[in-house]
Amino acid sequence: MAEQNPLLYTKKNAFDQLTDSDLAAVHRYAEDYKKFLDAAKTEREAVRESIRLAELAGFKALSKSGAKLEPGAKVYRSLGGKALLLAIVGRKPISDGLLIAGAHIDSPRLDLKQQPLYEDSEMALFKTHYYGGIKKYQWVATPLALHGVVVKKDGTVVNISVGERDDEPTFIITDLLPHLGKDQEKKSLGEAFTGENLNILIGSRPTGAETDTSRFKLAILEILNEKYGISEEDFLSAELEAVPAGHARDIGFDRSLIAGYGHDDRSCAYAALRAIIEQAQRLTATVAAQPTTPLPKKRGRPPKSATIPPNVDLIPEKTLVAFLSDKEEIGSMGTTGALSAAFESFVSQLSGGLCGVAQAFEHSFCLSADVCNALDPNFPEVSEKNNAAKINYGVGILKHTGSRGKSGSSEAAAETVAKLRRAFSDGGVIWQMSELGKVDQGGGGTIAQYMANRNIETIDAGVPVLSMHAPWEVVSKVDCYMTFKGIRAIYESNI
Ligand code: MN
Ligand code: MN
């Protein structure tokens, strides 16, 4: 085939560029990512699993002592167990800037109301309040699992997860049979299912005598009390989330895609986590192999990676940060959202409070890693094909988000896009430009605007998704891997 005229730009499918060994790396990465998704179906579980993986790579909880951290220090701070900040302290002072990857770990779902339990028609149900932008009809007649915490009055936290294992029960929201759907079918999609009707069926076997009141509700409370030691009042201080039951699955005869709950935005959060963990492992792995720095010989177990001193030459120049934030789907507010001053507090803590955070931000770069919409052959009319992200074309760079006239977007500068092109090209990343649907079709936002408002140079890039915000979203394995490579490229760049 003739070479394309270099004056023309045409993006290419990753499968026309990748070698067999690249594809093996993609496959390995996808297997790890699916495990992460299964272990992290809520923001709390995502924090717990991320800390577990980070600690294996030597990250330690940041102490409150305020002591200055040495270059090469690997630290994390959990924000209330619902958001996570990780960092590797660089050789240069913090005031020289940070290389940041930001992604969110909350996903659309059905939260239980604070007084959720009731009975109706001799069945027990939970009232819900949906979280984030959902198409309500997608959440009925599909098995749901329940994840979250009940915090008792004395502060005891009871962790709950029911409906994921094959031997556990699941829950469901019932739908109307089509035979009697004459009136329902006349309604619009948005009107046919109301938020107040998303009630979850949780039981139907009564307790006590036929004449007892609330015996269907009470039967559920008896089970919950026996299993978790809670009573109805404890729901008042609970955070329980109904999410699709089941695990992430390969899609397609060729297994090139993954269906999973919460690709938005755990596909990017996992990419950021993996990228910072990889940088941490690089620091110590090389030292361990160096014969010139022998480690004290001890009998028994080999020393933990955390005790191995970092190789000074391999410590990154700038401090690397990964911010896995909460509440993105409802506006990034609060102590765990991307708007939280906890971010400033963390950065100042990294330098022992010595540096001006504002000065650090001014010299920082943030890749806001969030998913974008992929061109869908079933709905091509909402995209403009020259500018829409395509499945298997790599990580999608979004110069701007917003709606109508780019309203609500921080829009990255052309200079920033050029820097990213350079960094991605140096890092061997397959990438594409993307946009959030065709003009005037709708729109949305990410955490980019909140990072940019801190005076941090910020741009969006992430995994293209099919069926975004549906119970089961679809992504391509290649695109997930390229998002990881994209964040690696930022961490290894001098952007
Ligand atoms: Mn998102
Ligand atoms: Mn979203």
Coordinates of C-alpha atoms and ligand atoms in Angstrom, one line a residue, residues 104 106-108 132-133 264-265 328-330 370-371 445-446 468-469 473, ligand 2:
H104 CA -12.5 9.5 39.8
D106 CA -17.3 7.0 42.1
S107 CA -19.7 5.7 39.5
P108 CA -23.5 6.0 38.9
G132 CA -25.1 10.4 39.1
G133 CA -26.7 10.5 35.7
D264 CA -16.3 5.4 34.2
D265 CA -13.9 6.2 35.7
E328 CA -17.3 13.5 40.3
E329 CA -20.6 12.2 39.2
I330 CA -22.4 14.7 41.3
D370 CA -11.6 10.5 32.5
V371 CA -13.5 8.4 30.0
G445 CA -17.7 17.7 32.4
T446 CA -14.8 16.1 34.3
M468 CA -21.4 5.1 29.3
H469 CA -23.3 5.2 32.7
E473 CA -20.3 -0.3 30.2
Ligands
MN2 MN -19.6 9.8 34.5

